[in-house]
PDB file of C-alpha atoms in Angstrom:
ATOM      1  CA  LEU A   1      -7.927 -13.023   0.501  1.00  0.00           C
ATOM      2  CA  GLY A   2     -11.082 -13.050  -1.627  1.00  0.00           C
ATOM      3  CA  ALA A   3     -11.892  -9.488  -0.555  1.00  0.00           C
ATOM      4  CA  ARG A   4      -8.415  -8.428  -1.658  1.00  0.00           C
ATOM      5  CA  ARG A   5      -8.894  -9.978  -5.091  1.00  0.00           C
ATOM      6  CA  ARG A   6     -12.242  -8.186  -5.502  1.00  0.00           C
ATOM      7  CA  ARG A   7     -10.705  -4.805  -4.514  1.00  0.00           C
ATOM      8  CA  GLU A   8      -7.756  -5.268  -6.873  1.00  0.00           C
ATOM      9  CA  PRO A   9      -5.252  -3.244  -4.837  1.00  0.00           C
ATOM     10  CA  LEU A  10      -1.837  -2.339  -6.149  1.00  0.00           C
ATOM     11  CA  GLU A  11       0.318  -5.499  -6.143  1.00  0.00           C
ATOM     12  CA  LEU A  12       3.924  -4.335  -6.038  1.00  0.00           C
ATOM     13  CA  ASN A  13       5.290  -7.264  -4.005  1.00  0.00           C
ATOM     14  CA  VAL A  14       8.679  -5.630  -3.596  1.00  0.00           C
ATOM     15  CA  PRO A  15      10.955  -8.099  -1.806  1.00  0.00           C
ATOM     16  CA  GLU A  16      12.182  -7.233   1.668  1.00  0.00           C
ATOM     17  CA  THR A  17      15.823  -7.809   2.433  1.00  0.00           C
ATOM     18  CA  LYS A  18      17.470  -8.927   5.639  1.00  0.00           C
ATOM     19  CA  ILE A  19      20.999  -7.885   6.491  1.00  0.00           C
ATOM     20  CA  ASN A  20      22.925 -10.475   8.481  1.00  0.00           C
ATOM     21  CA  ILE A  21      25.909  -9.325  10.523  1.00  0.00           C
ATOM     22  CA  ASP A  22      28.581 -11.709  11.798  1.00  0.00           C
ATOM     23  CA  ASN A  23      29.923 -11.852  15.372  1.00  0.00           C
ATOM     24  CA  ASP A  24      32.527  -9.201  14.547  1.00  0.00           C
ATOM     25  CA  GLY A  25      29.840  -6.743  13.453  1.00  0.00           C
ATOM     26  CA  LYS A  26      30.726  -7.088   9.767  1.00  0.00           C
ATOM     27  CA  LEU A  27      28.331  -7.661   6.942  1.00  0.00           C
ATOM     28  CA  HIS A  28      27.893 -11.386   6.417  1.00  0.00           C
ATOM     29  CA  GLU A  29      25.161 -11.477   3.787  1.00  0.00           C
ATOM     30  CA  ILE A  30      22.100  -9.766   2.418  1.00  0.00           C
ATOM     31  CA  VAL A  31      19.220 -12.131   1.774  1.00  0.00           C
ATOM     32  CA  GLU A  32      15.693 -11.769   0.512  1.00  0.00           C
ATOM     33  CA  ARG A  33      13.058 -12.437   3.173  1.00  0.00           C
ATOM     34  CA  PRO A  34      10.466 -14.982   2.138  1.00  0.00           C
ATOM     35  CA  HIS A  35       6.915 -13.683   1.781  1.00  0.00           C
ATOM     36  CA  LEU A  36       4.739 -16.606   2.784  1.00  0.00           C
ATOM     37  CA  GLU A  37       0.999 -17.099   2.356  1.00  0.00           C
ATOM     38  CA  SER A  38       0.698 -16.774   6.138  1.00  0.00           C
ATOM     39  CA  HIS A  39       2.249 -13.284   5.898  1.00  0.00           C
ATOM     40  CA  LYS A  40      -0.354 -12.292   3.298  1.00  0.00           C
ATOM     41  CA  LEU A  41      -3.156 -13.582   5.518  1.00  0.00           C
ATOM     42  CA  ILE A  42      -1.888 -11.579   8.506  1.00  0.00           C
ATOM     43  CA  GLU A  43      -1.583  -8.468   6.318  1.00  0.00           C
ATOM     44  CA  GLU A  44      -5.220  -8.903   5.283  1.00  0.00           C
ATOM     45  CA  PHE A  45      -6.332  -9.222   8.918  1.00  0.00           C
ATOM     46  CA  MET A  46      -4.435  -6.029   9.748  1.00  0.00           C
ATOM     47  CA  ILE A  47      -5.967  -4.174   6.794  1.00  0.00           C
ATOM     48  CA  ALA A  48      -9.441  -5.362   7.843  1.00  0.00           C
ATOM     49  CA  ALA A  49      -8.834  -4.139  11.414  1.00  0.00           C
ATOM     50  CA  ASN A  50      -7.659  -0.759  10.110  1.00  0.00           C
ATOM     51  CA  VAL A  51     -10.765  -0.422   7.927  1.00  0.00           C
ATOM     52  CA  VAL A  52     -13.142  -1.371  10.761  1.00  0.00           C
ATOM     53  CA  ALA A  53     -11.478   1.090  13.139  1.00  0.00           C
ATOM     54  CA  ALA A  54     -11.832   3.922  10.598  1.00  0.00           C
ATOM     55  CA  LYS A  55     -15.485   3.086   9.926  1.00  0.00           C
ATOM     56  CA  ILE A  56     -16.386   2.878  13.623  1.00  0.00           C
ATOM     57  CA  LEU A  57     -14.869   6.286  14.302  1.00  0.00           C
ATOM     58  CA  LYS A  58     -16.419   7.841  11.183  1.00  0.00           C
ATOM     59  CA  ASN A  59     -19.862   6.402  12.009  1.00  0.00           C
ATOM     60  CA  ASN A  60     -19.588   7.841  15.528  1.00  0.00           C
ATOM     61  CA  ASP A  61     -18.541  11.296  14.277  1.00  0.00           C
ATOM     62  CA  GLN A  62     -15.202  10.928  16.047  1.00  0.00           C
ATOM     63  CA  PRO A  63     -12.305  12.870  14.502  1.00  0.00           C
ATOM     64  CA  LEU A  64      -9.493  10.635  13.349  1.00  0.00           C
ATOM     65  CA  LEU A  65      -6.332  10.590  11.315  1.00  0.00           C
ATOM     66  CA  TYR A  66      -6.918   8.709   8.104  1.00  0.00           C
ATOM     67  CA  ARG A  67      -4.051   7.065   6.303  1.00  0.00           C
ATOM     68  CA  VAL A  68      -4.678   8.302   2.789  1.00  0.00           C
ATOM     69  CA  HIS A  69      -3.027   7.537  -0.502  1.00  0.00           C
ATOM     70  CA  GLU A  70      -4.320   9.685  -3.312  1.00  0.00           C
ATOM     71  CA  GLU A  71      -4.262   8.566  -6.904  1.00  0.00           C
ATOM     72  CA  PRO A  72      -1.070   9.371  -8.798  1.00  0.00           C
ATOM     73  CA  PRO A  73      -0.671  13.021  -9.797  1.00  0.00           C
ATOM     74  CA  LYS A  74      -0.986  13.870 -13.482  1.00  0.00           C
ATOM     75  CA  ASP A  75       2.706  14.666 -13.991  1.00  0.00           C
ATOM     76  CA  LYS A  76       3.794  11.309 -12.541  1.00  0.00           C
ATOM     77  CA  LEU A  77       1.150   9.487 -14.587  1.00  0.00           C
ATOM     78  CA  ASP A  78       2.340  11.210 -17.744  1.00  0.00           C
ATOM     79  CA  ALA A  79       5.940  10.246 -16.991  1.00  0.00           C
ATOM     80  CA  PHE A  80       4.877   6.646 -16.327  1.00  0.00           C
ATOM     81  CA  ARG A  81       2.909   6.541 -19.593  1.00  0.00           C
ATOM     82  CA  ASP A  82       5.999   7.733 -21.477  1.00  0.00           C
ATOM     83  CA  PHE A  83       8.037   5.022 -19.742  1.00  0.00           C
ATOM     84  CA  ALA A  84       5.424   2.357 -20.548  1.00  0.00           C
ATOM     85  CA  ASP A  85       5.198   3.536 -24.170  1.00  0.00           C
ATOM     86  CA  SER A  86       8.980   3.262 -24.532  1.00  0.00           C
ATOM     87  CA  LEU A  87       8.678  -0.422 -23.596  1.00  0.00           C
ATOM     88  CA  ARG A  88       5.595  -0.905 -25.809  1.00  0.00           C
ATOM     89  CA  LEU A  89       3.438  -1.584 -22.746  1.00  0.00           C
ATOM     90  CA  LYS A  90      -0.219  -0.585 -22.853  1.00  0.00           C
ATOM     91  CA  PHE A  91      -1.329   1.844 -20.166  1.00  0.00           C
ATOM     92  CA  PRO A  92      -4.724   3.634 -20.326  1.00  0.00           C
ATOM     93  CA  LYS A  93      -4.645   7.235 -21.479  1.00  0.00           C
ATOM     94  CA  ARG A  94      -8.148   8.690 -21.222  1.00  0.00           C
ATOM     95  CA  GLN A  95      -9.769   7.006 -18.277  1.00  0.00           C
ATOM     96  CA  VAL A  96      -9.621   7.045 -14.513  1.00  0.00           C
ATOM     97  CA  VAL A  97      -6.533   5.095 -13.499  1.00  0.00           C
ATOM     98  CA  GLN A  98      -7.036   2.176 -11.147  1.00  0.00           C
ATOM     99  CA  PRO A  99      -4.435   0.087  -9.301  1.00  0.00           C
ATOM    100  CA  SER A 100      -5.441  -2.815 -11.557  1.00  0.00           C
ATOM    101  CA  HIS A 101      -4.050  -0.918 -14.571  1.00  0.00           C
ATOM    102  CA  PHE A 102      -0.622  -0.880 -12.930  1.00  0.00           C
ATOM    103  CA  ASN A 103      -1.036  -4.522 -11.889  1.00  0.00           C
ATOM    104  CA  LYS A 104      -1.560  -5.613 -15.500  1.00  0.00           C
ATOM    105  CA  ILE A 105       1.722  -4.033 -16.518  1.00  0.00           C
ATOM    106  CA  ILE A 106       3.534  -5.525 -13.523  1.00  0.00           C
ATOM    107  CA  GLU A 107       2.092  -8.955 -14.287  1.00  0.00           C
ATOM    108  CA  SER A 108       3.043  -8.756 -17.958  1.00  0.00           C
ATOM    109  CA  THR A 109       6.678  -7.979 -17.111  1.00  0.00           C
ATOM    110  CA  THR A 110       7.225 -10.069 -13.962  1.00  0.00           C
ATOM    111  CA  LYS A 111       8.988 -12.920 -15.740  1.00  0.00           C
ATOM    112  CA  MET A 112      11.087 -10.579 -17.861  1.00  0.00           C
ATOM    113  CA  GLU A 113      14.396  -8.975 -16.934  1.00  0.00           C
ATOM    114  CA  ILE A 114      12.693  -5.582 -16.856  1.00  0.00           C
ATOM    115  CA  GLY A 115      10.193  -6.693 -14.172  1.00  0.00           C
ATOM    116  CA  PRO A 116      12.010  -5.138 -11.194  1.00  0.00           C
ATOM    117  CA  THR A 117      12.579  -1.895 -13.122  1.00  0.00           C
ATOM    118  CA  VAL A 118       8.890  -1.685 -14.021  1.00  0.00           C
ATOM    119  CA  LYS A 119       7.917  -2.219 -10.367  1.00  0.00           C
ATOM    120  CA  LYS A 120      10.213   0.649  -9.365  1.00  0.00           C
ATOM    121  CA  ALA A 121       8.677   2.875 -12.041  1.00  0.00           C
ATOM    122  CA  VAL A 122       5.178   2.011 -10.793  1.00  0.00           C
ATOM    123  CA  LEU A 123       6.241   2.845  -7.243  1.00  0.00           C
ATOM    124  CA  ARG A 124       7.731   6.193  -8.349  1.00  0.00           C
ATOM    125  CA  ALA A 125       4.490   7.041 -10.160  1.00  0.00           C
ATOM    126  CA  GLN A 126       2.484   6.865  -6.931  1.00  0.00           C
ATOM    127  CA  SER A 127       1.663   9.756  -4.656  1.00  0.00           C
ATOM    128  CA  LYS A 128       3.024   9.551  -1.131  1.00  0.00           C
ATOM    129  CA  ALA A 129       0.706   8.200   1.549  1.00  0.00           C
ATOM    130  CA  GLN A 130       0.045  10.594   4.403  1.00  0.00           C
ATOM    131  CA  TYR A 131      -1.972  11.113   7.572  1.00  0.00           C
ATOM    132  CA  THR A 132      -4.798  13.618   7.465  1.00  0.00           C
ATOM    133  CA  PRO A 133      -8.119  14.306   9.216  1.00  0.00           C
ATOM    134  CA  GLU A 134      -9.686  14.494   5.720  1.00  0.00           C
ATOM    135  CA  ASN A 135     -10.558  11.209   4.068  1.00  0.00           C
ATOM    136  CA  TYR A 136      -9.333  10.899   0.478  1.00  0.00           C
ATOM    137  CA  GLY A 137      -9.339   7.099   0.467  1.00  0.00           C
ATOM    138  CA  HIS A 138      -6.400   4.804  -0.144  1.00  0.00           C
ATOM    139  CA  PHE A 139      -5.623   4.372  -3.845  1.00  0.00           C
ATOM    140  CA  GLY A 140      -3.011   1.638  -3.440  1.00  0.00           C
ATOM    141  CA  LEU A 141      -5.227  -0.539  -1.257  1.00  0.00           C
ATOM    142  CA  SER A 142      -8.422   0.376  -3.154  1.00  0.00           C
ATOM    143  CA  LEU A 143     -10.166   1.340   0.079  1.00  0.00           C
ATOM    144  CA  HIS A 144     -12.508   4.209   0.930  1.00  0.00           C
ATOM    145  CA  HIS A 145     -11.876   4.239   4.704  1.00  0.00           C
ATOM    146  CA  TYR A 146      -8.489   3.397   6.144  1.00  0.00           C
ATOM    147  CA  CYS A 147      -6.496   4.388   9.203  1.00  0.00           C
ATOM    148  CA  HIS A 148      -3.560   2.937  11.089  1.00  0.00           C
ATOM    149  CA  PHE A 149      -4.670   1.037  14.158  1.00  0.00           C
ATOM    150  CA  THR A 150      -2.550  -2.102  14.334  1.00  0.00           C
ATOM    151  CA  SER A 151       0.836  -0.848  15.621  1.00  0.00           C
ATOM    152  CA  PRO A 152       0.226   1.397  18.653  1.00  0.00           C
ATOM    153  CA  ILE A 153       3.712   0.701  20.035  1.00  0.00           C
ATOM    154  CA  ARG A 154       5.362   1.839  16.791  1.00  0.00           C
ATOM    155  CA  ARG A 155       3.248   4.649  15.377  1.00  0.00           C
ATOM    156  CA  TYR A 156       1.697   7.560  17.214  1.00  0.00           C
ATOM    157  CA  ALA A 157      -1.181   7.688  14.703  1.00  0.00           C
ATOM    158  CA  ASP A 158      -2.180   4.162  15.805  1.00  0.00           C
ATOM    159  CA  LEU A 159      -2.170   5.224  19.447  1.00  0.00           C
ATOM    160  CA  LEU A 160      -4.500   8.134  18.605  1.00  0.00           C
ATOM    161  CA  ILE A 161      -6.917   5.727  16.931  1.00  0.00           C
ATOM    162  CA  HIS A 162      -6.811   3.415  19.969  1.00  0.00           C
ATOM    163  CA  ARG A 163      -7.615   6.317  22.289  1.00  0.00           C
ATOM    164  CA  ALA A 164     -10.477   7.475  20.063  1.00  0.00           C
ATOM    165  CA  LEU A 165     -11.924   3.953  19.927  1.00  0.00           C
ATOM    166  CA  ILE A 166     -11.722   3.623  23.718  1.00  0.00           C
ATOM    167  CA  LEU A 167     -13.621   6.909  24.001  1.00  0.00           C
ATOM    168  CA  VAL A 168     -16.307   5.951  21.460  1.00  0.00           C
ATOM    169  CA  LEU A 169     -16.755   2.384  22.698  1.00  0.00           C
ATOM    170  CA  ASN A 170     -16.721   3.422  26.399  1.00  0.00           C
ATOM    171  CA  LEU A 171     -14.015   0.896  27.296  1.00  0.00           C
TER     172      LEU A 171
END
């Protein structure tokens, strides 16, 4: 988790919900899933594996699909600045925006009633992550090399990375 703190990735921490259905198939309750320290540790292991996979393939000149997340586009940044200004929140105007800039605003409003609204506004200000053979880095995670490798039974992109690694590593 020390590496994560040094990178200062975007810290949205949006709660996940679980929908519980009763025996008759009717909605019983909607509850927030706990996000434990063990979950954060596993997420960090998965991120590390994804980074290593991308670097191995890049260093071996193997084509791959990067999972990229470009920095927020200017129009979304401008809209977020207007939103932040309306709440008297300080957001940098004439410098390269980093995830840590968003984190400071999130942190300053977390204990306030507007905290969840600010998190949603931060999320809306982001560009959409995508798969591409070109590496643009991952803004939200503050990483230069990132691909999806850890869910080959769920995502086809992960399966492609597994196949490329098998080829490169002669497994």
